[in-house]
GROMACS .gro file of C-alpha atoms in nm:
model
  468
    1MET     CA    1   1.567   1.934  -4.859
    2LYS     CA    2   1.678   1.572  -4.896
    3LYS     CA    3   1.635   1.324  -4.613
    4LYS     CA    4   2.011   1.305  -4.567
    5ASP     CA    5   2.032   1.685  -4.540
    6TRP     CA    6   1.751   1.685  -4.283
    7MET     CA    7   1.944   1.433  -4.075
    8LYS     CA    8   2.262   1.644  -4.090
    9THR     CA    9   2.068   1.955  -3.992
   10GLY     CA   10   1.900   1.771  -3.707
   11CYS     CA   11   2.234   1.643  -3.577
   12GLY     CA   12   2.383   1.990  -3.600
   13PHE     CA   13   2.093   2.145  -3.407
   14PHE     CA   14   2.111   1.869  -3.145
   15VAL     CA   15   2.484   1.929  -3.084
   16TYR     CA   16   2.429   2.306  -3.073
   17MET     CA   17   2.153   2.279  -2.812
   18ALA     CA   18   2.319   2.000  -2.614
   19VAL     CA   19   2.636   2.203  -2.561
   20GLY     CA   20   2.432   2.513  -2.479
   21MET     CA   21   2.216   2.331  -2.226
   22ALA     CA   22   2.525   2.172  -2.071
   23ILE     CA   23   2.675   2.520  -2.024
   24ILE     CA   24   2.358   2.644  -1.857
   25ALA     CA   25   2.325   2.333  -1.638
   26ALA     CA   26   2.687   2.360  -1.525
   27TYR     CA   27   2.641   2.716  -1.392
   28PRO     CA   28   2.817   2.732  -1.053
   29HIS     CA   29   2.615   2.915  -0.786
   30THR     CA   30   2.925   3.024  -0.594
   31LEU     CA   31   3.040   3.284  -0.848
   32SER     CA   32   3.110   3.641  -0.746
   33PRO     CA   33   2.866   3.907  -0.879
   34LEU     CA   34   3.115   4.005  -1.152
   35ASN     CA   35   3.166   3.647  -1.263
   36VAL     CA   36   2.792   3.588  -1.275
   37TRP     CA   37   2.778   3.850  -1.549
   38ASN     CA   38   3.090   3.703  -1.707
   39TYR     CA   39   2.932   3.357  -1.721
   40ALA     CA   40   2.616   3.500  -1.875
   41ALA     CA   41   2.812   3.692  -2.139
   42LEU     CA   42   3.015   3.382  -2.231
   43THR     CA   43   2.697   3.176  -2.262
   44VAL     CA   44   2.533   3.433  -2.491
   45ALA     CA   45   2.851   3.451  -2.700
   46TYR     CA   46   2.843   3.073  -2.745
   47PHE     CA   47   2.483   3.075  -2.867
   48ILE     CA   48   2.556   3.361  -3.111
   49VAL     CA   49   2.877   3.223  -3.262
   50ALA     CA   50   2.775   2.857  -3.271
   51GLY     CA   51   2.433   2.966  -3.397
   52LEU     CA   52   2.588   3.146  -3.694
   53LEU     CA   53   2.781   2.831  -3.781
   54LEU     CA   54   2.459   2.632  -3.760
   55LEU     CA   55   2.281   2.878  -3.991
   56LYS     CA   56   2.559   2.837  -4.246
   57HIS     CA   57   2.512   2.461  -4.218
   58ILE     CA   58   2.135   2.489  -4.273
   59PHE     CA   59   2.120   2.740  -4.559
   60ARG     CA   60   2.449   2.700  -4.746
   61GLY     CA   61   2.589   2.373  -4.621
   62LEU     CA   62   2.917   2.310  -4.443
   63ASP     CA   63   3.221   2.123  -4.563
   64LEU     CA   64   3.431   1.971  -4.286
   65PHE     CA   65   3.749   2.103  -4.448
   66GLU     CA   66   3.642   2.461  -4.510
   67PRO     CA   67   3.818   2.726  -4.298
   68LEU     CA   68   3.498   2.849  -4.131
   69VAL     CA   69   3.447   2.521  -3.945
   70PHE     CA   70   3.801   2.486  -3.810
   71ILE     CA   71   3.846   2.852  -3.720
   72THR     CA   72   3.503   2.884  -3.555
   73VAL     CA   73   3.571   2.580  -3.337
   74LEU     CA   74   3.902   2.737  -3.233
   75TYR     CA   75   3.734   3.064  -3.143
   76LEU     CA   76   3.462   2.887  -2.946
   77MET     CA   77   3.720   2.692  -2.748
   78ILE     CA   78   3.928   3.001  -2.676
   79PHE     CA   79   3.662   3.261  -2.603
   80CYS     CA   80   3.366   3.057  -2.474
   81ILE     CA   81   3.426   2.698  -2.366
   82THR     CA   82   3.761   2.734  -2.188
   83PRO     CA   83   3.667   3.051  -1.994
   84ILE     CA   84   3.344   2.880  -1.883
   85MET     CA   85   3.539   2.573  -1.772
   86ASP     CA   86   3.777   2.797  -1.575
   87LEU     CA   87   3.489   2.976  -1.404
   88ILE     CA   88   3.341   2.640  -1.308
   89GLY     CA   89   3.678   2.514  -1.185
   90ASN     CA   90   3.765   2.847  -1.017
   91THR     CA   91   4.094   2.876  -1.207
   92HIS     CA   92   4.091   3.244  -1.295
   93THR     CA   93   4.456   3.338  -1.293
   94VAL     CA   94   4.740   3.339  -1.543
   95LEU     CA   95   5.090   3.354  -1.390
   96GLY     CA   96   4.932   3.462  -1.063
   97VAL     CA   97   4.721   3.744  -1.212
   98ASP     CA   98   4.339   3.739  -1.228
   99THR     CA   99   4.240   3.903  -1.558
  100PHE     CA  100   3.867   3.819  -1.553
  101SER     CA  101   3.782   4.186  -1.497
  102GLY     CA  102   3.828   4.212  -1.874
  103CYS     CA  103   3.591   3.928  -1.956
  104LEU     CA  104   3.282   4.137  -2.041
  105LYS     CA  105   3.470   4.377  -2.266
  106GLY     CA  106   3.678   4.099  -2.418
  107THR     CA  107   3.374   3.884  -2.493
  108PHE     CA  108   3.197   4.177  -2.657
  109ILE     CA  109   3.502   4.248  -2.876
  110PHE     CA  110   3.519   3.881  -2.971
  111ALA     CA  111   3.149   3.857  -3.057
  112VAL     CA  112   3.134   4.163  -3.284
  113SER     CA  113   3.468   4.075  -3.442
  114TYR     CA  114   3.355   3.720  -3.515
  115ILE     CA  115   3.035   3.847  -3.680
  116ALA     CA  116   3.253   4.063  -3.908
  117PHE     CA  117   3.474   3.760  -3.984
  118TYR     CA  118   3.164   3.554  -4.063
  119LEU     CA  119   3.022   3.814  -4.301
  120GLY     CA  120   3.358   3.858  -4.473
  121TYR     CA  121   3.384   3.484  -4.521
  122LEU     CA  122   3.037   3.456  -4.672
  123ALA     CA  123   3.114   3.740  -4.910
  124GLN     CA  124   3.391   3.527  -5.065
  125HIS     CA  125   3.202   3.199  -5.053
  126PRO     CA  126   3.250   3.003  -5.378
  127LYS     CA  127   2.986   2.785  -5.536
  128GLU     CA  128   2.984   2.419  -5.441
  129LEU     CA  129   3.148   2.193  -5.696
  130ALA     CA  130   2.933   1.919  -5.839
  131PRO     CA  131   3.029   1.571  -5.710
  132GLY     CA  132   3.295   1.409  -5.926
  133THR     CA  133   3.416   1.735  -6.083
  134PRO     CA  134   3.764   1.643  -6.215
  135MET     CA  135   4.081   1.837  -6.143
  136VAL     CA  136   4.289   1.989  -6.419
  137ALA     CA  137   4.505   1.753  -6.625
  138PRO     CA  138   4.767   1.580  -6.405
  139PRO     CA  139   5.137   1.652  -6.470
  140ASN     CA  140   5.340   1.424  -6.696
  141ASP     CA  141   5.631   1.208  -6.581
  142SER     CA  142   5.891   1.471  -6.672
  143GLN     CA  143   5.714   1.733  -6.463
  144ARG     CA  144   5.681   1.493  -6.171
  145GLN     CA  145   6.052   1.416  -6.181
  146THR     CA  146   6.133   1.789  -6.190
  147ALA     CA  147   5.906   1.855  -5.894
  148CYS     CA  148   6.046   1.569  -5.689
  149PHE     CA  149   6.409   1.662  -5.756
  150ALA     CA  150   6.345   2.028  -5.674
  151ALA     CA  151   6.157   1.932  -5.358
  152VAL     CA  152   6.445   1.716  -5.231
  153CYS     CA  153   6.692   2.000  -5.300
  154ILE     CA  154   6.472   2.252  -5.119
  155TRP     CA  155   6.430   2.012  -4.827
  156LEU     CA  156   6.804   1.952  -4.792
  157ILE     CA  157   6.893   2.322  -4.809
  158SER     CA  158   6.618   2.415  -4.563
  159TYR     CA  159   6.714   2.141  -4.319
  160VAL     CA  160   7.083   2.229  -4.315
  161VAL     CA  161   7.042   2.608  -4.301
  162SER     CA  162   6.762   2.602  -4.041
  163SER     CA  163   6.971   2.372  -3.819
  164VAL     CA  164   7.250   2.630  -3.787
  165PRO     CA  165   7.078   2.829  -3.507
  166LEU     CA  166   7.011   2.506  -3.317
  167LEU     CA  167   7.373   2.396  -3.349
  168LEU     CA  168   7.496   2.738  -3.236
  169SER     CA  169   7.267   2.720  -2.934
  170GLY     CA  170   7.450   2.409  -2.816
  171ARG     CA  171   7.238   2.127  -2.956
  172SER     CA  172   7.429   1.854  -3.136
  173ALA     CA  173   7.323   1.716  -3.474
  174LEU     CA  174   7.236   1.385  -3.307
  175TYR     CA  175   7.021   1.567  -3.050
  176ILE     CA  176   6.828   1.739  -3.331
  177ALA     CA  177   6.779   1.422  -3.536
  178THR     CA  178   6.660   1.214  -3.237
  179SER     CA  179   6.439   1.475  -3.066
  180GLY     CA  180   6.660   1.484  -2.759
  181ILE     CA  181   6.675   1.108  -2.701
  182MET     CA  182   7.049   1.109  -2.772
  183GLY     CA  183   7.316   1.371  -2.819
  184GLU     CA  184   7.403   1.688  -2.631
  185ASN     CA  185   7.211   2.006  -2.552
  186LEU     CA  186   7.469   2.238  -2.398
  187LEU     CA  187   7.277   2.565  -2.446
  188ALA     CA  188   7.604   2.738  -2.530
  189ILE     CA  189   7.429   3.036  -2.687
  190VAL     CA  190   7.070   3.086  -2.579
  191ASP     CA  191   6.989   3.341  -2.848
  192PRO     CA  192   7.216   3.277  -3.150
  193PRO     CA  193   7.269   3.575  -3.382
  194LEU     CA  194   7.152   3.373  -3.685
  195GLY     CA  195   6.811   3.288  -3.542
  196PHE     CA  196   6.641   3.427  -3.852
  197MET     CA  197   6.766   3.121  -4.040
  198GLY     CA  198   6.512   2.917  -3.847
  199PHE     CA  199   6.240   3.055  -4.070
  200LEU     CA  200   6.364   2.824  -4.346
  201SER     CA  201   6.256   2.521  -4.143
  202THR     CA  202   5.900   2.596  -4.252
  203CYS     CA  203   5.996   2.507  -4.610
  204LEU     CA  204   6.048   2.147  -4.502
  205ILE     CA  205   5.673   2.080  -4.504
  206PRO     CA  206   5.581   2.181  -4.862
  207ALA     CA  207   5.903   2.018  -4.989
  208PHE     CA  208   5.811   1.694  -4.813
  209MET     CA  209   5.456   1.714  -4.951
  210TYR     CA  210   5.582   1.717  -5.310
  211VAL     CA  211   5.806   1.417  -5.241
  212LEU     CA  212   5.505   1.244  -5.088
  213VAL     CA  213   5.279   1.320  -5.385
  214TYR     CA  214   5.524   1.273  -5.674
  215GLY     CA  215   5.805   1.060  -5.531
  216LYS     CA  216   5.835   0.687  -5.604
  217SER     CA  217   6.065   0.584  -5.318
  218THR     CA  218   5.878   0.484  -5.003
  219SER     CA  219   6.204   0.483  -4.808
  220LEU     CA  220   6.281   0.842  -4.907
  221LYS     CA  221   5.933   0.951  -4.802
  222ALA     CA  222   5.968   0.781  -4.465
  223ILE     CA  223   6.315   0.924  -4.398
  224LEU     CA  224   6.213   1.280  -4.487
  225PHE     CA  225   5.899   1.255  -4.275
  226VAL     CA  226   6.088   1.133  -3.967
  227LEU     CA  227   6.362   1.396  -4.003
  228THR     CA  228   6.105   1.671  -4.062
  229PHE     CA  229   5.907   1.560  -3.759
  230THR     CA  230   6.210   1.544  -3.527
  231ALA     CA  231   6.341   1.879  -3.655
  232PHE     CA  232   6.018   2.047  -3.545
  233LEU     CA  233   5.985   1.848  -3.225
  234VAL     CA  234   6.324   1.966  -3.100
  235ARG     CA  235   6.223   2.326  -3.173
  236GLY     CA  236   5.924   2.289  -2.939
  237PHE     CA  237   5.652   2.433  -3.164
  238ARG     CA  238   5.322   2.247  -3.136
  239TYR     CA  239   5.143   2.397  -3.434
  240ILE     CA  240   5.408   2.300  -3.690
  241LEU     CA  241   5.388   1.935  -3.583
  242ILE     CA  242   5.012   1.950  -3.635
  243VAL     CA  243   5.071   2.084  -3.987
  244THR     CA  244   5.333   1.814  -4.057
  245LEU     CA  245   5.102   1.535  -3.944
  246PHE     CA  246   4.772   1.646  -4.091
  247ALA     CA  247   4.866   1.808  -4.423
  248PRO     CA  248   4.918   1.467  -4.592
  249ALA     CA  249   4.582   1.340  -4.464
  250ILE     CA  250   4.397   1.655  -4.572
  251TYR     CA  251   4.557   1.634  -4.916
  252TYR     CA  252   4.450   1.270  -4.950
  253TYR     CA  253   4.086   1.343  -4.866
  254LEU     CA  254   4.069   1.649  -5.091
  255GLN     CA  255   4.240   1.474  -5.382
  256GLN     CA  256   4.007   1.174  -5.351
  257ASN     CA  257   3.706   1.401  -5.291
  258LYS     CA  258   3.628   1.214  -4.968
  259ARG     CA  259   3.566   1.319  -4.609
  260PRO     CA  260   3.671   1.137  -4.291
  261GLY     CA  261   3.412   0.961  -4.080
  262ALA     CA  262   3.357   0.989  -3.705
  263LEU     CA  263   3.615   0.720  -3.627
  264ALA     CA  264   3.884   0.890  -3.836
  265LEU     CA  265   3.805   1.227  -3.678
  266GLY     CA  266   3.829   1.077  -3.331
  267ALA     CA  267   4.165   0.923  -3.418
  268ALA     CA  268   4.287   1.253  -3.561
  269GLY     CA  269   4.182   1.437  -3.247
  270SER     CA  270   4.366   1.184  -3.030
  271VAL     CA  271   4.681   1.216  -3.240
  272ALA     CA  272   4.666   1.596  -3.224
  273ALA     CA  273   4.620   1.587  -2.846
  274PHE     CA  274   4.911   1.347  -2.809
  275MET     CA  275   5.138   1.563  -3.025
  276ILE     CA  276   5.052   1.878  -2.831
  277GLY     CA  277   5.126   1.691  -2.510
  278ILE     CA  278   5.465   1.554  -2.611
  279VAL     CA  279   5.581   1.894  -2.739
  280GLY     CA  280   5.480   2.053  -2.410
  281PHE     CA  281   5.674   1.781  -2.228
  282ALA     CA  282   5.977   1.807  -2.457
  283ARG     CA  283   6.008   2.181  -2.401
  284ARG     CA  284   6.114   2.133  -2.040
  285GLY     CA  285   6.412   1.913  -2.121
  286ILE     CA  286   6.518   2.125  -2.417
  287ARG     CA  287   6.494   2.441  -2.208
  288TYR     CA  288   6.716   2.305  -1.930
  289GLY     CA  289   6.965   2.129  -2.156
  290THR     CA  290   6.889   1.775  -2.042
  291THR     CA  291   6.838   1.451  -2.231
  292LEU     CA  292   6.465   1.388  -2.251
  293ASP     CA  293   6.325   1.108  -2.033
  294TRP     CA  294   6.025   1.001  -2.239
  295ALA     CA  295   5.933   0.738  -1.978
  296ALA     CA  296   5.815   1.022  -1.753
  297PHE     CA  297   5.558   1.139  -2.008
  298ASP     CA  298   5.198   1.082  -1.892
  299PHE     CA  299   4.835   1.177  -1.958
  300MET     CA  300   4.844   1.493  -1.747
  301ASP     CA  301   5.115   1.636  -1.973
  302ILE     CA  302   4.862   1.612  -2.258
  303VAL     CA  303   4.580   1.775  -2.057
  304GLU     CA  304   4.796   2.063  -1.937
  305ALA     CA  305   4.940   2.132  -2.282
  306ILE     CA  306   4.600   2.138  -2.453
  307LYS     CA  307   4.443   2.357  -2.187
  308GLY     CA  308   4.738   2.595  -2.206
  309ASN     CA  309   4.679   2.649  -2.577
  310PHE     CA  310   4.323   2.765  -2.517
  311GLU     CA  311   4.393   2.972  -2.206
  312ILE     CA  312   4.535   3.250  -2.419
  313TYR     CA  313   4.208   3.435  -2.359
  314LYS     CA  314   4.348   3.533  -2.016
  315PRO     CA  315   4.626   3.758  -2.150
  316PHE     CA  316   4.365   3.896  -2.393
  317TYR     CA  317   4.138   3.989  -2.101
  318GLY     CA  318   4.432   4.167  -1.942
  319LEU     CA  319   4.508   4.343  -2.269
  320VAL     CA  320   4.161   4.495  -2.306
  321THR     CA  321   4.178   4.635  -1.951
  322VAL     CA  322   4.505   4.824  -2.010
  323VAL     CA  323   4.454   4.939  -2.371
  324PRO     CA  324   4.386   5.227  -2.418
  325ASP     CA  325   4.370   5.323  -2.046
  326LEU     CA  326   4.735   5.253  -1.958
  327HIS     CA  327   4.879   5.220  -2.310
  328ASP     CA  328   4.756   5.383  -2.627
  329TYR     CA  329   4.664   5.180  -2.933
  330THR     CA  330   4.978   5.099  -3.128
  331TRP     CA  331   4.833   5.224  -3.459
  332GLY     CA  332   5.004   4.975  -3.689
  333GLU     CA  333   5.338   4.959  -3.507
  334GLN     CA  334   5.307   4.581  -3.461
  335LEU     CA  335   5.222   4.526  -3.827
  336LEU     CA  336   5.513   4.743  -3.941
  337PHE     CA  337   5.751   4.535  -3.729
  338THR     CA  338   5.704   4.267  -3.997
  339PHE     CA  339   5.965   4.450  -4.206
  340VAL     CA  340   6.205   4.474  -3.911
  341MET     CA  341   6.174   4.121  -3.780
  342LEU     CA  342   6.361   3.941  -4.059
  343VAL     CA  343   6.671   4.162  -4.030
  344PRO     CA  344   6.928   3.967  -3.824
  345ARG     CA  345   7.088   4.139  -3.525
  346ALA     CA  346   7.427   4.051  -3.675
  347ILE     CA  347   7.348   4.320  -3.933
  348TRP     CA  348   7.144   4.549  -3.706
  349PRO     CA  349   7.278   4.513  -3.349
  350ASP     CA  350   7.050   4.788  -3.215
  351LYS     CA  351   6.734   4.645  -3.371
  352PRO     CA  352   6.443   4.749  -3.145
  353ASP     CA  353   6.220   4.498  -2.972
  354SER     CA  354   5.857   4.467  -3.070
  355VAL     CA  355   5.605   4.668  -2.870
  356ILE     CA  356   5.425   4.340  -2.799
  357PHE     CA  357   5.664   4.278  -2.508
  358GLU     CA  358   5.562   4.604  -2.343
  359LEU     CA  359   5.194   4.521  -2.394
  360THR     CA  360   5.240   4.173  -2.249
  361GLY     CA  361   5.408   4.310  -1.937
  362LEU     CA  362   5.127   4.558  -1.877
  363SER     CA  363   4.851   4.306  -1.953
  364VAL     CA  364   4.979   4.034  -1.718
  365ASN     CA  365   5.323   4.089  -1.561
  366ASN     CA  366   5.691   4.093  -1.657
  367TYR     CA  367   5.721   3.718  -1.607
  368ALA     CA  368   5.466   3.671  -1.885
  369ILE     CA  369   5.718   3.819  -2.130
  370ALA     CA  370   5.976   3.550  -2.052
  371ALA     CA  371   5.704   3.281  -2.046
  372GLY     CA  372   5.596   3.370  -2.401
  373ALA     CA  373   5.239   3.464  -2.310
  374ALA     CA  374   5.031   3.553  -2.616
  375TRP     CA  375   4.678   3.634  -2.721
  376PRO     CA  376   4.465   3.539  -3.024
  377ASN     CA  377   4.475   3.742  -3.344
  378ILE     CA  378   4.176   3.946  -3.229
  379GLY     CA  379   4.398   4.075  -2.949
  380GLU     CA  380   4.653   4.208  -3.196
  381PHE     CA  381   4.384   4.377  -3.405
  382TYR     CA  382   4.229   4.539  -3.096
  383SER     CA  383   4.560   4.660  -2.953
  384GLU     CA  384   4.649   4.813  -3.289
  385PHE     CA  385   4.326   4.991  -3.382
  386GLY     CA  386   4.060   4.944  -3.111
  387VAL     CA  387   3.719   4.780  -3.143
  388ALA     CA  388   3.644   4.932  -3.484
  389GLY     CA  389   3.984   4.823  -3.614
  390SER     CA  390   3.931   4.472  -3.481
  391VAL     CA  391   3.600   4.452  -3.667
  392VAL     CA  392   3.757   4.571  -3.993
  393CYS     CA  393   4.061   4.344  -3.962
  394MET     CA  394   3.843   4.043  -3.885
  395LEU     CA  395   3.623   4.127  -4.184
  396LEU     CA  396   3.935   4.119  -4.404
  397PHE     CA  397   4.053   3.799  -4.235
  398GLY     CA  398   3.718   3.638  -4.311
  399MET     CA  399   3.740   3.744  -4.676
  400LEU     CA  400   4.091   3.598  -4.699
  401CYS     CA  401   3.974   3.268  -4.550
  402GLY     CA  402   3.681   3.261  -4.791
  403TRP     CA  403   3.916   3.315  -5.081
  404CYS     CA  404   4.147   3.037  -4.957
  405ARG     CA  405   3.862   2.791  -4.985
  406LYS     CA  406   3.877   2.838  -5.361
  407LEU     CA  407   4.212   2.660  -5.355
  408TYR     CA  408   4.026   2.332  -5.332
  409GLN     CA  409   3.678   2.431  -5.452
  410SER     CA  410   3.773   2.595  -5.782
  411PRO     CA  411   3.732   2.390  -6.103
  412ALA     CA  412   4.091   2.500  -6.182
  413ARG     CA  413   4.229   2.330  -5.871
  414ASP     CA  414   4.541   2.119  -5.917
  415ASP     CA  415   4.803   1.944  -5.705
  416HIS     CA  416   4.970   2.277  -5.624
  417SER     CA  417   4.652   2.437  -5.491
  418LEU     CA  418   4.558   2.123  -5.296
  419ILE     CA  419   4.904   2.102  -5.138
  420ALA     CA  420   4.886   2.472  -5.050
  421TYR     CA  421   4.543   2.439  -4.893
  422SER     CA  422   4.633   2.118  -4.709
  423ILE     CA  423   4.916   2.309  -4.541
  424LEU     CA  424   4.737   2.639  -4.484
  425LEU     CA  425   4.430   2.488  -4.315
  426PRO     CA  426   4.612   2.338  -4.014
  427ALA     CA  427   4.851   2.637  -4.013
  428ALA     CA  428   4.546   2.853  -3.937
  429LEU     CA  429   4.580   2.717  -3.583
  430GLN     CA  430   4.889   2.932  -3.532
  431VAL     CA  431   4.744   3.234  -3.710
  432VAL     CA  432   4.440   3.232  -3.480
  433ILE     CA  433   4.591   3.143  -3.143
  434ARG     CA  434   4.912   3.346  -3.175
  435GLY     CA  435   4.806   3.687  -3.298
  436TYR     CA  436   5.138   3.827  -3.409
  437THR     CA  437   5.145   3.927  -3.776
  438PRO     CA  438   5.527   3.965  -3.810
  439ALA     CA  439   5.579   3.596  -3.727
  440ASN     CA  440   5.264   3.470  -3.899
  441PHE     CA  441   5.346   3.658  -4.220
  442TYR     CA  442   5.678   3.477  -4.260
  443LEU     CA  443   5.517   3.151  -4.160
  444VAL     CA  444   5.279   3.176  -4.457
  445VAL     CA  445   5.548   3.308  -4.692
  446PHE     CA  446   5.787   3.021  -4.626
  447LEU     CA  447   5.506   2.767  -4.646
  448LEU     CA  448   5.409   2.890  -4.992
  449LEU     CA  449   5.746   2.982  -5.147
  450PRO     CA  450   5.848   2.622  -5.232
  451ILE     CA  451   5.505   2.562  -5.388
  452LEU     CA  452   5.536   2.866  -5.612
  453LEU     CA  453   5.892   2.774  -5.708
  454ILE     CA  454   5.809   2.411  -5.790
  455LYS     CA  455   5.498   2.513  -5.982
  456TRP     CA  456   5.709   2.749  -6.193
  457LEU     CA  457   5.974   2.482  -6.254
  458MET     CA  458   5.710   2.233  -6.366
  459ALA     CA  459   5.562   2.488  -6.603
  460GLU     CA  460   5.908   2.559  -6.744
  461THR     CA  461   5.966   2.188  -6.796
  462GLU     CA  462   5.645   2.161  -6.995
  463ARG     CA  463   5.719   2.477  -7.194
  464ARG     CA  464   6.065   2.354  -7.294
  465ALA     CA  465   5.925   2.013  -7.391
  466ARG     CA  466   5.678   2.181  -7.627
  467THR     CA  467   5.942   2.399  -7.794
  468LYS     CA  468   6.167   2.104  -7.883
   0.00000   0.00000   0.00000
């Protein structure tokens, strides 16, 4: 092993042990007997999961941008670090309900499911590319022009169509474009019948990425970025802002075959925290139909929004205590709702609600349904098929993530695959922390559709040029 590799391994082991020792040292001696066992289980789960990541680092190496790193950190924050912090701070409840009676069972399900995910990921692990391995031949000017024109058209159509539900709900065009700084938010229709059109907003990101990569006008790039950002900000979804902000940076590093340093990572973390905070703040004004007073935004809004994202383990703990005792496994009903979800109620007025609402009410309380309480993807897998099903589904999820790494590790990688991966990696945040396949399926579909369309158009442009 090279000296540089030894140093990386040593740093990894130091961080692993430092966090573990900090968890042990922070053990509060005032815990109830049940929470003593909970704290112990969470500590063991940390050492197992973080230890597996360390082993991957030692024996196969780790790339900062590979899915295993990002997703494992998310799981550790959700299922280990945040529950431990809540036990230390004695903040056990979610919407007034203490769900920590499900901690032992929930932590066990997480640990065995993560091991399956890890093994599935390794099974699809591609070989490391040699440094300096070139990408496939870049597109010619004609193909670039085709891609840029198509991307602008897709962006315009997506922006206009996806704004219809917002306009019908009482928000003015000026309110949408300025993120609530100006304009009206009358909330005329809380649940517009054309809400399915909002799915098209996801296409804004890949369309913008092609303009960014192939476009020549800096002004056009800036305008599309600002309008894309404000369109998502007014919708109140944190994850999509993270994708919008970080996809261009990820693409740059992958395309240049570089990796960010500690300073860049720290800056990225600060930006992500700030974005999560402002979306959490903006939701209140949007919900109550008021013009947003950004002067009232402060640091605690950031802290509360970030912590709220990782506290989704609490509804999961409640879920494992009621399924299957009070509610049977749903046996694929949630997955099948994927085919029902896209049908607008204007066409199907009696469209049934997803069973997830019933599960949420039982797991926490009825207020949790209105509050949008959710659990990680492991929760969906467990509620569908039990522990064994969660293990199998996480194995498949790991294999899928391992395959996705080939988008930027394959010698056949090109701008299309790099754009796709740059979008999918930060989008994994939503897939992991909001375990609801019907919504996540269409998220991925609408993120990839413009890429597939533009790739086909570019290929057609080249084919026609050769036949002339």
